[in-house]
Amino acid sequence: MTLIVALLSLLLVLSASSPANALSLNYYEKTCPDVELIVAKAVKSATMKDKTVPAALLRMHFHDCFIRGCDASVLLYSKGNNKAEKDGPANLSLHGFYVIEKAKKEVEASCPGVVSCADILAFAARDAVVLSGGPTWDVPKGRKDGRTSKASETIQLPAPTFNISQLQQSFSQRGLSMDDLVALSGGHTIGFSHCSSFQTRIRNFNATHDIDPTMHPSFAASLRSVCPINNKAKNAGATMDTSSTTFDNTYYKLILQGKTLFSSDQALLTYPKAKDLVYKFASSKQTFEKAFVNSMIKMSSLNGGQEIRKDCRVVN
């Protein structure tokens, strides 16, 4: 039975990145040579006005790839009776869609009908990391845009409350390893979280402890002050790490100090291999960046789309 399940998940992964949709580095060389410059310019311009844009775009790409592969299904708007992914509970705090829509408009003006929204989002996620002081990489190209987007499927996204076995299962279903899981969690080095994603750790944690005992007491106290019991502030929350607009390895150092927001961050210390990687990445930014790039390329190569959308918000 286990073998059948393993084979089925392998088939799912293979179908998500089928040879028919094989990606290549020079996919737009002749048809849209300036596409990456156009996208980078749009991302940079938006970031200059709003420093939260890079974290938003990186998270958006991740949320896109984890549902039906990297097919820009997260960009589709709800229509009629169909509630789209972007309106699913886990995606309500996603923002920055306008950056991709603007980039797409500019790409269309230069080379109409050639570049998918999925590729634009993959470029933008890379640019987001670069603009935050992180590494750069060549993004494989040639993704297609999907025609299906269902809010109900967002339940498949890994949750901030997940333990290590839940995380491992979520990643392995997409052909991603424990190494990928720990490296991609490093995306939490940039950005912000609302109180709702970590409030179970700072109050009524369990029958024995009010506060999660793996969380540093002074850190828990500071979170309790920004997230009061009857919190009415819609935007109350905390930055993901102490250098929340800089892509670095601080996140891993904070895990070792019990100063990260999510249970899923702290869970990385509960499994020997993951714990070893946390120590490795905490001690070397270079080692982390190399692993992150490899895992981003692997994750962003999951593709299950069918068309090149003219407008990222609606199917053709």
Tab-separated table of N, CA and C in Angstrom, residues 97-232:
chain	number	residue	atom	x	y	z
A	97	PHE	N	-0.658	41.834	-5.938
A	97	PHE	CA	-1.118	41.330	-7.239
A	97	PHE	C	-0.944	42.388	-8.333
A	98	TYR	N	-1.116	43.649	-7.948
A	98	TYR	CA	-1.021	44.746	-8.925
A	98	TYR	C	0.363	44.800	-9.577
A	99	VAL	N	1.394	44.334	-8.864
A	99	VAL	CA	2.767	44.370	-9.409
A	99	VAL	C	2.863	43.415	-10.603
A	100	ILE	N	2.294	42.216	-10.433
A	100	ILE	CA	2.322	41.216	-11.515
A	100	ILE	C	1.439	41.673	-12.673
A	101	GLU	N	0.276	42.239	-12.343
A	101	GLU	CA	-0.638	42.711	-13.390
A	101	GLU	C	0.002	43.832	-14.217
A	102	LYS	N	0.716	44.724	-13.544
A	102	LYS	CA	1.395	45.836	-14.244
A	102	LYS	C	2.541	45.297	-15.114
A	103	ALA	N	3.307	44.366	-14.544
A	103	ALA	CA	4.422	43.764	-15.302
A	103	ALA	C	3.884	43.056	-16.543
A	104	LYS	N	2.786	42.341	-16.386
A	104	LYS	CA	2.178	41.609	-17.509
A	104	LYS	C	1.750	42.575	-18.610
A	105	LYS	N	1.152	43.702	-18.210
A	105	LYS	CA	0.699	44.711	-19.177
A	105	LYS	C	1.890	45.227	-19.998
A	106	GLU	N	3.008	45.471	-19.300
A	106	GLU	CA	4.202	45.985	-19.982
A	106	GLU	C	4.856	44.920	-20.872
A	107	VAL	N	4.819	43.673	-20.418
A	107	VAL	CA	5.362	42.567	-21.231
A	107	VAL	C	4.493	42.392	-22.478
A	108	GLU	N	3.169	42.473	-22.307
A	108	GLU	CA	2.247	42.326	-23.450
A	108	GLU	C	2.473	43.420	-24.500
A	109	ALA	N	2.790	44.615	-24.027
A	109	ALA	CA	3.036	45.725	-24.966
A	109	ALA	C	4.285	45.457	-25.802
A	110	SER	N	5.238	44.744	-25.199
A	110	SER	CA	6.510	44.465	-25.882
A	110	SER	C	6.431	43.208	-26.747
A	111	CYS	N	5.819	42.150	-26.192
A	111	CYS	CA	5.695	40.888	-26.949
A	111	CYS	C	4.357	40.230	-26.621
A	112	PRO	N	3.299	40.605	-27.332
A	112	PRO	CA	1.954	40.116	-27.021
A	112	PRO	C	1.779	38.604	-27.186
A	113	GLY	N	1.085	38.010	-26.201
A	113	GLY	CA	0.708	36.600	-26.292
A	113	GLY	C	1.827	35.588	-26.169
A	114	VAL	N	2.973	36.018	-25.635
A	114	VAL	CA	4.148	35.127	-25.620
A	114	VAL	C	4.498	34.610	-24.219
A	115	VAL	N	4.472	35.506	-23.234
A	115	VAL	CA	4.969	35.160	-21.883
A	115	VAL	C	3.810	34.871	-20.928
A	116	SER	N	3.899	33.743	-20.241
A	116	SER	CA	2.839	33.361	-19.296
A	116	SER	C	2.920	34.184	-18.016
A	117	CYS	N	1.774	34.304	-17.354
A	117	CYS	CA	1.716	34.981	-16.046
A	117	CYS	C	2.520	34.179	-15.028
A	118	ALA	N	2.527	32.852	-15.189
A	118	ALA	CA	3.274	31.967	-14.280
A	118	ALA	C	4.768	32.269	-14.336
A	119	ASP	N	5.284	32.496	-15.547
A	119	ASP	CA	6.704	32.849	-15.684
A	119	ASP	C	6.978	34.231	-15.089
A	120	ILE	N	6.073	35.174	-15.316
A	120	ILE	CA	6.259	36.528	-14.777
A	120	ILE	C	6.333	36.478	-13.252
A	121	LEU	N	5.473	35.668	-12.632
A	121	LEU	CA	5.493	35.534	-11.172
A	121	LEU	C	6.780	34.869	-10.689
A	122	ALA	N	7.279	33.885	-11.453
A	122	ALA	CA	8.545	33.222	-11.091
A	122	ALA	C	9.720	34.198	-11.183
A	123	PHE	N	9.727	35.043	-12.232
A	123	PHE	CA	10.778	36.078	-12.345
A	123	PHE	C	10.684	37.054	-11.177
A	124	ALA	N	9.455	37.484	-10.882
A	124	ALA	CA	9.229	38.485	-9.836
A	124	ALA	C	9.676	37.974	-8.470
A	125	ALA	N	9.465	36.682	-8.202
A	125	ALA	CA	9.887	36.094	-6.918
A	125	ALA	C	11.409	36.121	-6.808
A	126	ARG	N	12.080	35.811	-7.910
A	126	ARG	CA	13.551	35.881	-7.938
A	126	ARG	C	14.024	37.323	-7.735
A	127	ASP	N	13.383	38.255	-8.443
A	127	ASP	CA	13.758	39.668	-8.320
A	127	ASP	C	13.537	40.179	-6.896
A	128	ALA	N	12.485	39.665	-6.262
A	128	ALA	CA	12.163	40.056	-4.881
A	128	ALA	C	13.301	39.680	-3.937
A	129	VAL	N	13.839	38.486	-4.144
A	129	VAL	CA	14.953	38.006	-3.312
A	129	VAL	C	16.198	38.872	-3.560
A	130	VAL	N	16.472	39.155	-4.823
A	130	VAL	CA	17.646	39.966	-5.191
A	130	VAL	C	17.543	41.374	-4.592
A	131	LEU	N	16.367	41.994	-4.725
A	131	LEU	CA	16.173	43.351	-4.195
A	131	LEU	C	16.278	43.411	-2.674
A	132	SER	N	16.098	42.255	-2.025
A	132	SER	CA	16.209	42.192	-0.562
A	132	SER	C	17.628	41.821	-0.122
A	133	GLY	N	18.560	41.792	-1.080
A	133	GLY	CA	19.953	41.507	-0.741
A	133	GLY	C	20.318	40.039	-0.809
A	134	GLY	N	19.415	39.236	-1.375
A	134	GLY	CA	19.665	37.798	-1.487
A	134	GLY	C	20.330	37.419	-2.805
A	135	PRO	N	20.461	36.120	-3.050
A	135	PRO	CA	21.157	35.638	-4.257
A	135	PRO	C	20.300	35.801	-5.515
A	136	THR	N	20.935	35.717	-6.672
A	136	THR	CA	20.194	35.698	-7.931
A	136	THR	C	20.357	34.319	-8.564
A	137	TRP	N	19.520	34.013	-9.545
A	137	TRP	CA	19.654	32.745	-10.276
A	137	TRP	C	18.929	32.864	-11.608
A	138	ASP	N	19.278	31.965	-12.528
A	138	ASP	CA	18.591	31.894	-13.814
A	138	ASP	C	17.292	31.121	-13.608
A	139	VAL	N	16.189	31.748	-13.919
A	139	VAL	CA	14.887	31.087	-13.751
A	139	VAL	C	14.574	30.278	-15.007
A	140	PRO	N	14.350	28.973	-14.880
A	140	PRO	CA	13.905	28.192	-16.046
A	140	PRO	C	12.551	28.735	-16.516
A	141	LYS	N	12.341	28.742	-17.831
A	141	LYS	CA	11.166	29.416	-18.397
A	141	LYS	C	10.321	28.473	-19.258
A	142	GLY	N	9.094	28.884	-19.508
A	142	GLY	CA	8.220	28.104	-20.385
A	142	GLY	C	7.012	27.533	-19.669
A	143	ARG	N	6.716	28.049	-18.469
A	143	ARG	CA	5.506	27.604	-17.748
A	143	ARG	C	4.270	28.041	-18.529
A	144	LYS	N	3.195	27.303	-18.328
A	144	LYS	CA	1.907	27.690	-18.919
A	144	LYS	C	0.967	28.097	-17.781
A	145	ASP	N	-0.027	28.905	-18.116
A	145	ASP	CA	-1.021	29.346	-17.131
A	145	ASP	C	-2.171	28.355	-17.038
A	146	GLY	N	-2.625	28.120	-15.801
A	146	GLY	CA	-3.724	27.191	-15.571
A	146	GLY	C	-5.082	27.842	-15.804
A	147	ARG	N	-6.098	26.995	-15.975
A	147	ARG	CA	-7.451	27.498	-16.224
A	147	ARG	C	-8.379	27.237	-15.029
A	148	THR	N	-7.822	26.631	-13.976
A	148	THR	CA	-8.643	26.287	-12.806
A	148	THR	C	-8.073	26.908	-11.548
A	149	SER	N	-8.938	27.499	-10.724
A	149	SER	CA	-8.514	28.087	-9.453
A	149	SER	C	-9.651	27.956	-8.456
A	150	LYS	N	-9.431	27.147	-7.416
A	150	LYS	CA	-10.496	26.895	-6.431
A	150	LYS	C	-10.024	27.230	-5.019
A	151	ALA	N	-10.776	28.085	-4.352
A	151	ALA	CA	-10.442	28.480	-2.980
A	151	ALA	C	-10.348	27.259	-2.066
A	152	SER	N	-11.195	26.260	-2.317
A	152	SER	CA	-11.233	25.061	-1.457
A	152	SER	C	-9.895	24.313	-1.461
A	153	GLU	N	-9.120	24.447	-2.532
A	153	GLU	CA	-7.843	23.723	-2.629
A	153	GLU	C	-6.737	24.353	-1.785
A	154	THR	N	-6.949	25.580	-1.319
A	154	THR	CA	-5.897	26.235	-0.527
A	154	THR	C	-5.697	25.558	0.825
A	155	ILE	N	-6.582	24.655	1.175
A	155	ILE	CA	-6.425	23.880	2.411
A	155	ILE	C	-5.175	22.991	2.313
A	156	GLN	N	-4.690	22.784	1.078
A	156	GLN	CA	-3.487	21.965	0.861
A	156	GLN	C	-2.188	22.712	1.177
A	157	LEU	N	-2.269	24.010	1.404
A	157	LEU	CA	-1.052	24.774	1.715
A	157	LEU	C	-0.543	24.409	3.107
A	158	PRO	N	0.793	24.292	3.273
A	158	PRO	CA	1.314	24.003	4.612
A	158	PRO	C	0.966	25.141	5.572
A	159	ALA	N	0.462	24.802	6.753
A	159	ALA	CA	0.007	25.816	7.707
A	159	ALA	C	1.099	26.161	8.718
A	160	PRO	N	1.039	27.374	9.294
A	160	PRO	CA	2.048	27.783	10.287
A	160	PRO	C	2.001	26.944	11.572
A	161	THR	N	0.933	26.159	11.716
A	161	THR	CA	0.778	25.317	12.914
A	161	THR	C	1.292	23.890	12.683
A	162	PHE	N	1.752	23.591	11.473
A	162	PHE	CA	2.167	22.220	11.131
A	162	PHE	C	3.347	21.736	11.968
A	163	ASN	N	3.330	20.432	12.286
A	163	ASN	CA	4.510	19.812	12.901
A	163	ASN	C	5.395	19.258	11.782
A	164	ILE	N	6.514	18.668	12.139
A	164	ILE	CA	7.496	18.269	11.119
A	164	ILE	C	6.965	17.190	10.176
A	165	SER	N	6.164	16.233	10.704
A	165	SER	CA	5.682	15.173	9.804
A	165	SER	C	4.636	15.712	8.827
A	166	GLN	N	3.820	16.675	9.279
A	166	GLN	CA	2.851	17.307	8.371
A	166	GLN	C	3.571	18.124	7.288
A	167	LEU	N	4.617	18.823	7.696
A	167	LEU	CA	5.405	19.605	6.737
A	167	LEU	C	6.052	18.687	5.708
A	168	GLN	N	6.665	17.616	6.225
A	168	GLN	CA	7.372	16.676	5.359
A	168	GLN	C	6.416	16.063	4.328
A	169	GLN	N	5.221	15.697	4.789
A	169	GLN	CA	4.228	15.106	3.888
A	169	GLN	C	3.811	16.107	2.812
A	170	SER	N	3.558	17.350	3.224
A	170	SER	CA	3.141	18.386	2.292
A	170	SER	C	4.196	18.610	1.197
A	171	PHE	N	5.454	18.662	1.602
A	171	PHE	CA	6.531	18.895	0.632
A	171	PHE	C	6.777	17.663	-0.235
A	172	SER	N	6.774	16.477	0.367
A	172	SER	CA	7.086	15.275	-0.420
A	172	SER	C	6.007	14.983	-1.454
A	173	GLN	N	4.758	15.389	-1.178
A	173	GLN	CA	3.686	15.220	-2.168
A	173	GLN	C	3.974	16.033	-3.429
A	174	ARG	N	4.838	17.018	-3.296
A	174	ARG	CA	5.201	17.857	-4.443
A	174	ARG	C	6.621	17.559	-4.925
A	175	GLY	N	7.143	16.418	-4.508
A	175	GLY	CA	8.467	16.002	-4.966
A	175	GLY	C	9.604	16.777	-4.327
A	176	LEU	N	9.323	17.412	-3.182
A	176	LEU	CA	10.345	18.213	-2.504
A	176	LEU	C	10.839	17.483	-1.254
A	177	SER	N	12.144	17.533	-1.039
A	177	SER	CA	12.789	16.772	0.034
A	177	SER	C	12.858	17.557	1.348
A	178	MET	N	13.412	16.895	2.367
A	178	MET	CA	13.626	17.565	3.658
A	178	MET	C	14.588	18.743	3.488
A	179	ASP	N	15.599	18.583	2.642
A	179	ASP	CA	16.544	19.679	2.361
A	179	ASP	C	15.793	20.878	1.774
A	180	ASP	N	14.868	20.594	0.831
A	180	ASP	CA	14.075	21.669	0.215
A	180	ASP	C	13.200	22.352	1.260
A	181	LEU	N	12.598	21.539	2.114
A	181	LEU	CA	11.710	22.063	3.155
A	181	LEU	C	12.435	23.054	4.067
A	182	VAL	N	13.629	22.677	4.516
A	182	VAL	CA	14.371	23.560	5.433
A	182	VAL	C	14.882	24.800	4.697
A	183	ALA	N	15.354	24.615	3.459
A	183	ALA	CA	15.880	25.759	2.692
A	183	ALA	C	14.765	26.737	2.323
A	184	LEU	N	13.617	26.218	1.872
A	184	LEU	CA	12.523	27.103	1.460
A	184	LEU	C	11.865	27.793	2.652
A	185	SER	N	11.921	27.174	3.827
A	185	SER	CA	11.413	27.837	5.038
A	185	SER	C	12.178	29.132	5.282
A	186	GLY	N	13.397	29.204	4.770
A	186	GLY	CA	14.232	30.398	4.901
A	186	GLY	C	13.642	31.619	4.220
A	187	GLY	N	12.601	31.418	3.401
A	187	GLY	CA	11.875	32.551	2.819
A	187	GLY	C	11.239	33.391	3.911
A	188	HIS	N	11.103	32.797	5.110
A	188	HIS	CA	10.560	33.533	6.263
A	188	HIS	C	11.550	34.558	6.811
A	189	THR	N	12.672	34.722	6.128
A	189	THR	CA	13.625	35.760	6.545
A	189	THR	C	13.101	37.154	6.186
A	190	ILE	N	12.112	37.224	5.266
A	190	ILE	CA	11.527	38.528	4.943
A	190	ILE	C	10.019	38.475	5.164
A	191	GLY	N	9.458	39.615	5.538
A	191	GLY	CA	8.011	39.698	5.639
A	191	GLY	C	7.450	39.881	7.038
A	192	PHE	N	6.136	39.741	7.110
A	192	PHE	CA	5.349	40.096	8.289
A	192	PHE	C	4.252	39.052	8.471
A	193	SER	N	3.869	38.795	9.719
A	193	SER	CA	2.766	37.867	9.971
A	193	SER	C	1.720	38.502	10.883
A	194	HIS	N	0.450	38.228	10.587
A	194	HIS	CA	-0.622	38.679	11.470
A	194	HIS	C	-0.676	37.786	12.706
A	195	CYS	N	-1.224	38.326	13.781
A	195	CYS	CA	-1.315	37.613	15.063
A	195	CYS	C	-1.970	36.238	14.926
A	196	SER	N	-2.969	36.144	14.052
A	196	SER	CA	-3.732	34.896	13.922
A	196	SER	C	-2.864	33.682	13.587
A	197	SER	N	-1.713	33.918	12.937
A	197	SER	CA	-0.852	32.794	12.543
A	197	SER	C	-0.009	32.227	13.676
A	198	PHE	N	0.110	32.975	14.771
A	198	PHE	CA	0.928	32.451	15.878
A	198	PHE	C	0.265	32.601	17.252
A	199	GLN	N	-1.002	33.043	17.286
A	199	GLN	CA	-1.621	33.326	18.591
A	199	GLN	C	-1.768	32.081	19.477
A	200	THR	N	-1.866	30.885	18.863
A	200	THR	CA	-2.008	29.668	19.681
A	200	THR	C	-0.731	29.365	20.466
A	201	ARG	N	0.381	29.986	20.079
A	201	ARG	CA	1.645	29.750	20.791
A	201	ARG	C	1.818	30.683	21.991
A	202	ILE	N	1.084	31.799	21.993
A	202	ILE	CA	1.336	32.796	23.046
A	202	ILE	C	0.235	32.863	24.112
A	203	ARG	N	-0.857	32.096	23.869
A	203	ARG	CA	-1.950	32.022	24.872
A	203	ARG	C	-2.632	30.677	24.796
A	204	ASN	N	-2.953	30.098	25.966
A	204	ASN	CA	-3.675	28.807	26.011
A	204	ASN	C	-3.030	27.756	25.118
A	205	PHE	N	-1.702	27.636	25.216
A	205	PHE	CA	-0.981	26.718	24.330
A	205	PHE	C	-1.455	25.275	24.528
A	206	ASN	N	-1.469	24.815	25.747
A	206	ASN	CA	-2.055	23.501	26.052
A	206	ASN	C	-2.465	23.456	27.530
A	207	ALA	N	-2.878	22.289	27.990
A	207	ALA	CA	-3.383	22.166	29.370
A	207	ALA	C	-2.315	22.513	30.409
A	208	THR	N	-1.045	22.277	30.069
A	208	THR	CA	0.054	22.521	31.016
A	208	THR	C	0.654	23.918	30.900
A	209	HIS	N	0.787	24.389	29.668
A	209	HIS	CA	1.494	25.664	29.430
A	209	HIS	C	0.602	26.696	28.761
A	210	ASP	N	0.662	27.919	29.275
A	210	ASP	CA	-0.060	29.015	28.630
A	210	ASP	C	0.677	29.424	27.358
A	211	ILE	N	2.020	29.430	27.466
A	211	ILE	CA	2.874	29.816	26.335
A	211	ILE	C	3.655	28.589	25.858
A	212	ASP	N	3.851	28.480	24.561
A	212	ASP	CA	4.652	27.390	23.993
A	212	ASP	C	6.033	27.385	24.661
A	213	PRO	N	6.390	26.304	25.368
A	213	PRO	CA	7.670	26.278	26.096
A	213	PRO	C	8.915	26.338	25.196
A	214	THR	N	8.721	26.106	23.874
A	214	THR	CA	9.886	26.213	22.974
A	214	THR	C	10.148	27.667	22.574
A	215	MET	N	9.235	28.572	22.957
A	215	MET	CA	9.406	29.986	22.616
A	215	MET	C	10.114	30.723	23.752
A	216	HIS	N	11.077	31.558	23.399
A	216	HIS	CA	11.820	32.333	24.398
A	216	HIS	C	10.839	33.232	25.167
A	217	PRO	N	10.879	33.196	26.511
A	217	PRO	CA	9.890	33.952	27.311
A	217	PRO	C	9.788	35.444	26.979
A	218	SER	N	10.932	36.104	26.778
A	218	SER	CA	10.866	37.554	26.508
A	218	SER	C	10.266	37.820	25.125
A	219	PHE	N	10.523	36.909	24.194
A	219	PHE	CA	9.957	37.033	22.844
A	219	PHE	C	8.438	36.836	22.917
A	220	ALA	N	8.014	35.834	23.678
A	220	ALA	CA	6.577	35.576	23.864
A	220	ALA	C	5.894	36.792	24.490
A	221	ALA	N	6.557	37.397	25.473
A	221	ALA	CA	5.988	38.568	26.156
A	221	ALA	C	5.810	39.729	25.170
A	222	SER	N	6.791	39.930	24.289
A	222	SER	CA	6.687	41.036	23.325
A	222	SER	C	5.551	40.773	22.329
A	223	LEU	N	5.346	39.504	21.950
A	223	LEU	CA	4.259	39.166	21.027
A	223	LEU	C	2.893	39.344	21.696
A	224	ARG	N	2.828	39.004	22.979
A	224	ARG	CA	1.562	39.161	23.707
A	224	ARG	C	1.168	40.641	23.784
A	225	SER	N	2.171	41.517	23.834
A	225	SER	CA	1.840	42.946	23.919
A	225	SER	C	1.354	43.494	22.576
A	226	VAL	N	1.871	42.948	21.445
A	226	VAL	CA	1.379	43.445	20.141
A	226	VAL	C	0.099	42.728	19.700
A	227	CYS	N	-0.179	41.587	20.333
A	227	CYS	CA	-1.395	40.827	20.014
A	227	CYS	C	-2.236	40.647	21.280
A	228	PRO	N	-2.904	41.701	21.751
A	228	PRO	CA	-3.697	41.586	22.980
A	228	PRO	C	-4.868	40.609	22.816
A	229	ILE	N	-5.438	40.180	23.949
A	229	ILE	CA	-6.504	39.166	23.922
A	229	ILE	C	-7.655	39.555	23.002
A	230	ASN	N	-8.233	40.716	23.206
A	230	ASN	CA	-9.346	41.140	22.343
A	230	ASN	C	-8.828	42.060	21.242
A	231	ASN	N	-7.903	41.522	20.466
A	231	ASN	CA	-7.238	42.316	19.444
A	231	ASN	C	-8.222	42.814	18.384
A	232	LYS	N	-8.330	44.130	18.255
A	232	LYS	CA	-9.244	44.718	17.264
A	232	LYS	C	-8.468	45.252	16.048
